[in-house]
Amino acid sequence: MTRSATRAHEPRWCDSCGRAIEWRAKWARDWDAVRYCSDRCRRERPGTTDRALEAAIVELLATRSTGATICPSEAARQVGTDDWRALMESARRAARRLVVAGRVEITQGGVVVDPSTARGPIRIRAVHTVDEPTRQRRRRR
């Protein structure tokens, strides 16, 4: 069977790091049961620190104005006061999990990017809902 003849597989995201999981032929029989993208993610499942980072991101964004962003380091500083640098990758992973949950967006240079492929500095902002009131600026005349 050629590549074009294979059926499309629904996208999946890693429960640990939040990255997209690429379909592989070895997972054909149990694709619906795949939860982790790698052995490392299977070993390093989210724990209490990871949940605290997710909560810190949501809390920090709730205190900011609509459309404001935060750096993952702000959540890392809030959770791990002295050793916050060791939590930076965990904070990025927490942000990716929140993207999958539909609660935040990850941006670079003000543009929403794919969290699975984003490299370098990122910013996190809350996803705006239709029900959420928006602030309108007055025009100066």
PDB file of C-alpha atoms in Angstrom:
ATOM      1  CA  MET A   1       0.000   0.000   0.000  1.00  0.00           C
ATOM      2  CA  THR A   2       1.406   3.416  -0.901  1.00  0.00           C
ATOM      3  CA  ARG A   3       1.643   6.329   1.491  1.00  0.00           C
ATOM      4  CA  SER A   4      -1.193   8.162  -0.218  1.00  0.00           C
ATOM      5  CA  ALA A   5      -3.410   5.104   0.122  1.00  0.00           C
ATOM      6  CA  THR A   6      -3.012   4.837   3.894  1.00  0.00           C
ATOM      7  CA  ARG A   7      -5.907   6.166   5.884  1.00  0.00           C
ATOM      8  CA  ALA A   8      -5.509   9.328   7.894  1.00  0.00           C
ATOM      9  CA  HIS A   9      -4.961   8.844  11.613  1.00  0.00           C
ATOM     10  CA  GLU A  10      -6.440  11.187  14.173  1.00  0.00           C
ATOM     11  CA  PRO A  11      -3.799  13.353  15.840  1.00  0.00           C
ATOM     12  CA  ARG A  12      -2.679  12.469  19.359  1.00  0.00           C
ATOM     13  CA  TRP A  13      -0.737  14.417  21.950  1.00  0.00           C
ATOM     14  CA  CYS A  14       1.640  13.109  24.582  1.00  0.00           C
ATOM     15  CA  ASP A  15       0.148  13.103  28.096  1.00  0.00           C
ATOM     16  CA  SER A  16       3.560  13.964  29.530  1.00  0.00           C
ATOM     17  CA  CYS A  17       5.175  16.597  27.302  1.00  0.00           C
ATOM     18  CA  GLY A  18       2.199  17.783  25.236  1.00  0.00           C
ATOM     19  CA  ARG A  19       3.929  17.304  21.885  1.00  0.00           C
ATOM     20  CA  ALA A  20       2.171  15.806  18.870  1.00  0.00           C
ATOM     21  CA  ILE A  21       2.625  12.052  18.515  1.00  0.00           C
ATOM     22  CA  GLU A  22       3.399  10.946  14.982  1.00  0.00           C
ATOM     23  CA  TRP A  23       1.656   7.783  13.843  1.00  0.00           C
ATOM     24  CA  ARG A  24       3.973   4.807  13.427  1.00  0.00           C
ATOM     25  CA  ALA A  25       3.270   1.495  11.758  1.00  0.00           C
ATOM     26  CA  LYS A  26       4.327  -0.404  14.889  1.00  0.00           C
ATOM     27  CA  TRP A  27       1.398   1.247  16.717  1.00  0.00           C
ATOM     28  CA  ALA A  28      -1.161   0.299  14.053  1.00  0.00           C
ATOM     29  CA  ARG A  29      -2.922  -2.276  16.243  1.00  0.00           C
ATOM     30  CA  ASP A  30      -3.097  -0.173  19.399  1.00  0.00           C
ATOM     31  CA  TRP A  31      -3.030   3.443  18.157  1.00  0.00           C
ATOM     32  CA  ASP A  32      -5.996   4.310  20.395  1.00  0.00           C
ATOM     33  CA  ALA A  33      -4.036   3.244  23.494  1.00  0.00           C
ATOM     34  CA  VAL A  34      -0.879   5.279  22.741  1.00  0.00           C
ATOM     35  CA  ARG A  35      -0.474   8.006  25.400  1.00  0.00           C
ATOM     36  CA  TYR A  36       3.230   8.864  25.385  1.00  0.00           C
ATOM     37  CA  CYS A  37       5.568   9.890  22.571  1.00  0.00           C
ATOM     38  CA  SER A  38       8.683   8.222  23.978  1.00  0.00           C
ATOM     39  CA  ASP A  39      10.074   5.982  26.693  1.00  0.00           C
ATOM     40  CA  ARG A  40      11.327   9.087  28.508  1.00  0.00           C
ATOM     41  CA  CYS A  41       7.810  10.559  28.640  1.00  0.00           C
ATOM     42  CA  ARG A  42       6.435   7.227  29.827  1.00  0.00           C
ATOM     43  CA  ARG A  43       8.967   7.255  32.703  1.00  0.00           C
ATOM     44  CA  GLU A  44       8.541  10.958  33.550  1.00  0.00           C
ATOM     45  CA  ARG A  45       4.778  11.200  33.905  1.00  0.00           C
ATOM     46  CA  PRO A  46       3.375  14.483  35.235  1.00  0.00           C
ATOM     47  CA  GLY A  47       3.516  14.707  39.024  1.00  0.00           C
ATOM     48  CA  THR A  48       2.623  17.218  41.707  1.00  0.00           C
ATOM     49  CA  THR A  49       5.243  19.751  40.583  1.00  0.00           C
ATOM     50  CA  ASP A  50       3.944  19.572  37.017  1.00  0.00           C
ATOM     51  CA  ARG A  51       0.360  20.144  38.175  1.00  0.00           C
ATOM     52  CA  ALA A  52       1.581  23.040  40.342  1.00  0.00           C
ATOM     53  CA  LEU A  53       3.242  24.581  37.275  1.00  0.00           C
ATOM     54  CA  GLU A  54       0.017  24.253  35.268  1.00  0.00           C
ATOM     55  CA  ALA A  55      -1.914  25.903  38.106  1.00  0.00           C
ATOM     56  CA  ALA A  56       0.693  28.678  38.367  1.00  0.00           C
ATOM     57  CA  ILE A  57       0.429  29.408  34.628  1.00  0.00           C
ATOM     58  CA  VAL A  58      -3.368  29.612  34.799  1.00  0.00           C
ATOM     59  CA  GLU A  59      -3.214  31.757  37.958  1.00  0.00           C
ATOM     60  CA  LEU A  60      -0.647  34.170  36.507  1.00  0.00           C
ATOM     61  CA  LEU A  61      -2.666  34.594  33.318  1.00  0.00           C
ATOM     62  CA  ALA A  62      -5.856  35.194  35.310  1.00  0.00           C
ATOM     63  CA  THR A  63      -4.231  38.158  37.058  1.00  0.00           C
ATOM     64  CA  ARG A  64      -3.109  39.763  33.791  1.00  0.00           C
ATOM     65  CA  SER A  65      -5.160  41.808  31.367  1.00  0.00           C
ATOM     66  CA  THR A  66      -6.795  40.195  28.349  1.00  0.00           C
ATOM     67  CA  GLY A  67      -4.204  39.315  25.721  1.00  0.00           C
ATOM     68  CA  ALA A  68      -1.247  39.667  28.101  1.00  0.00           C
ATOM     69  CA  THR A  69       1.451  37.018  28.047  1.00  0.00           C
ATOM     70  CA  ILE A  70       3.766  35.428  30.565  1.00  0.00           C
ATOM     71  CA  CYS A  71       7.117  33.728  30.278  1.00  0.00           C
ATOM     72  CA  PRO A  72       7.358  30.104  31.466  1.00  0.00           C
ATOM     73  CA  SER A  73      10.054  31.296  33.883  1.00  0.00           C
ATOM     74  CA  GLU A  74       7.433  33.250  35.849  1.00  0.00           C
ATOM     75  CA  ALA A  75       5.578  30.022  36.658  1.00  0.00           C
ATOM     76  CA  ALA A  76       8.879  28.262  37.409  1.00  0.00           C
ATOM     77  CA  ARG A  77       9.849  31.058  39.827  1.00  0.00           C
ATOM     78  CA  GLN A  78       6.483  30.842  41.562  1.00  0.00           C
ATOM     79  CA  VAL A  79       6.699  27.063  42.076  1.00  0.00           C
ATOM     80  CA  GLY A  80      10.431  26.561  42.674  1.00  0.00           C
ATOM     81  CA  THR A  81      11.592  29.764  44.297  1.00  0.00           C
ATOM     82  CA  ASP A  82      15.333  29.052  44.686  1.00  0.00           C
ATOM     83  CA  ASP A  83      15.833  26.334  42.082  1.00  0.00           C
ATOM     84  CA  TRP A  84      13.493  27.700  39.411  1.00  0.00           C
ATOM     85  CA  ARG A  85      15.919  27.234  36.495  1.00  0.00           C
ATOM     86  CA  ALA A  86      15.684  23.448  36.905  1.00  0.00           C
ATOM     87  CA  LEU A  87      11.922  23.759  36.325  1.00  0.00           C
ATOM     88  CA  MET A  88      12.119  25.623  33.004  1.00  0.00           C
ATOM     89  CA  GLU A  89      11.608  22.589  30.758  1.00  0.00           C
ATOM     90  CA  SER A  90       8.866  21.340  33.070  1.00  0.00           C
ATOM     91  CA  ALA A  91       7.163  24.744  32.771  1.00  0.00           C
ATOM     92  CA  ARG A  92       7.310  24.521  28.965  1.00  0.00           C
ATOM     93  CA  ARG A  93       5.868  20.993  29.132  1.00  0.00           C
ATOM     94  CA  ALA A  94       3.077  22.242  31.413  1.00  0.00           C
ATOM     95  CA  ALA A  95       2.313  25.014  28.918  1.00  0.00           C
ATOM     96  CA  ARG A  96       2.121  22.489  26.066  1.00  0.00           C
ATOM     97  CA  ARG A  97      -0.302  20.335  28.068  1.00  0.00           C
ATOM     98  CA  LEU A  98      -2.466  23.423  28.649  1.00  0.00           C
ATOM     99  CA  VAL A  99      -2.408  24.110  24.886  1.00  0.00           C
ATOM    100  CA  VAL A 100      -3.721  20.589  24.271  1.00  0.00           C
ATOM    101  CA  ALA A 101      -6.444  21.244  26.866  1.00  0.00           C
ATOM    102  CA  GLY A 102      -7.387  24.420  24.970  1.00  0.00           C
ATOM    103  CA  ARG A 103      -6.650  26.792  27.849  1.00  0.00           C
ATOM    104  CA  VAL A 104      -3.585  28.685  26.554  1.00  0.00           C
ATOM    105  CA  GLU A 105      -1.689  29.549  23.376  1.00  0.00           C
ATOM    106  CA  ILE A 106       2.066  29.610  22.892  1.00  0.00           C
ATOM    107  CA  THR A 107       3.473  32.538  20.942  1.00  0.00           C
ATOM    108  CA  GLN A 108       6.790  33.676  19.539  1.00  0.00           C
ATOM    109  CA  GLY A 109       7.061  37.262  18.395  1.00  0.00           C
ATOM    110  CA  GLY A 110       3.333  37.723  19.023  1.00  0.00           C
ATOM    111  CA  VAL A 111       2.396  34.940  16.590  1.00  0.00           C
ATOM    112  CA  VAL A 112       0.774  31.692  17.739  1.00  0.00           C
ATOM    113  CA  VAL A 113       3.123  28.785  17.027  1.00  0.00           C
ATOM    114  CA  ASP A 114       2.850  25.002  17.106  1.00  0.00           C
ATOM    115  CA  PRO A 115       3.993  24.042  20.613  1.00  0.00           C
ATOM    116  CA  SER A 116       5.419  20.737  19.367  1.00  0.00           C
ATOM    117  CA  THR A 117       7.952  22.454  17.136  1.00  0.00           C
ATOM    118  CA  ALA A 118       8.584  25.784  18.906  1.00  0.00           C
ATOM    119  CA  ARG A 119      12.259  26.373  19.683  1.00  0.00           C
ATOM    120  CA  GLY A 120      13.729  29.250  21.624  1.00  0.00           C
ATOM    121  CA  PRO A 121      11.962  31.815  23.811  1.00  0.00           C
ATOM    122  CA  ILE A 122       8.190  31.445  24.054  1.00  0.00           C
ATOM    123  CA  ARG A 123       5.367  33.394  25.664  1.00  0.00           C
ATOM    124  CA  ILE A 124       2.107  31.987  27.001  1.00  0.00           C
ATOM    125  CA  ARG A 125      -1.280  33.687  26.792  1.00  0.00           C
ATOM    126  CA  ALA A 126      -4.797  32.677  27.713  1.00  0.00           C
ATOM    127  CA  VAL A 127      -7.152  31.562  24.958  1.00  0.00           C
ATOM    128  CA  HIS A 128      -9.950  34.063  24.472  1.00  0.00           C
ATOM    129  CA  THR A 129     -13.477  32.703  24.491  1.00  0.00           C
ATOM    130  CA  VAL A 130     -16.455  34.227  22.705  1.00  0.00           C
ATOM    131  CA  ASP A 131     -18.342  34.637  26.000  1.00  0.00           C
ATOM    132  CA  GLU A 132     -15.479  36.582  27.540  1.00  0.00           C
ATOM    133  CA  PRO A 133     -16.035  40.361  27.502  1.00  0.00           C
ATOM    134  CA  THR A 134     -13.403  42.223  25.537  1.00  0.00           C
ATOM    135  CA  ARG A 135     -12.015  45.598  26.401  1.00  0.00           C
ATOM    136  CA  GLN A 136     -12.222  48.165  23.664  1.00  0.00           C
ATOM    137  CA  ARG A 137      -9.912  51.130  23.535  1.00  0.00           C
ATOM    138  CA  ARG A 138     -11.250  54.578  22.917  1.00  0.00           C
ATOM    139  CA  ARG A 139      -9.992  56.300  19.836  1.00  0.00           C
ATOM    140  CA  ARG A 140      -8.194  59.561  20.292  1.00  0.00           C
ATOM    141  CA  ARG A 141      -9.385  62.283  18.002  1.00  0.00           C
TER     142      ARG A 141
END
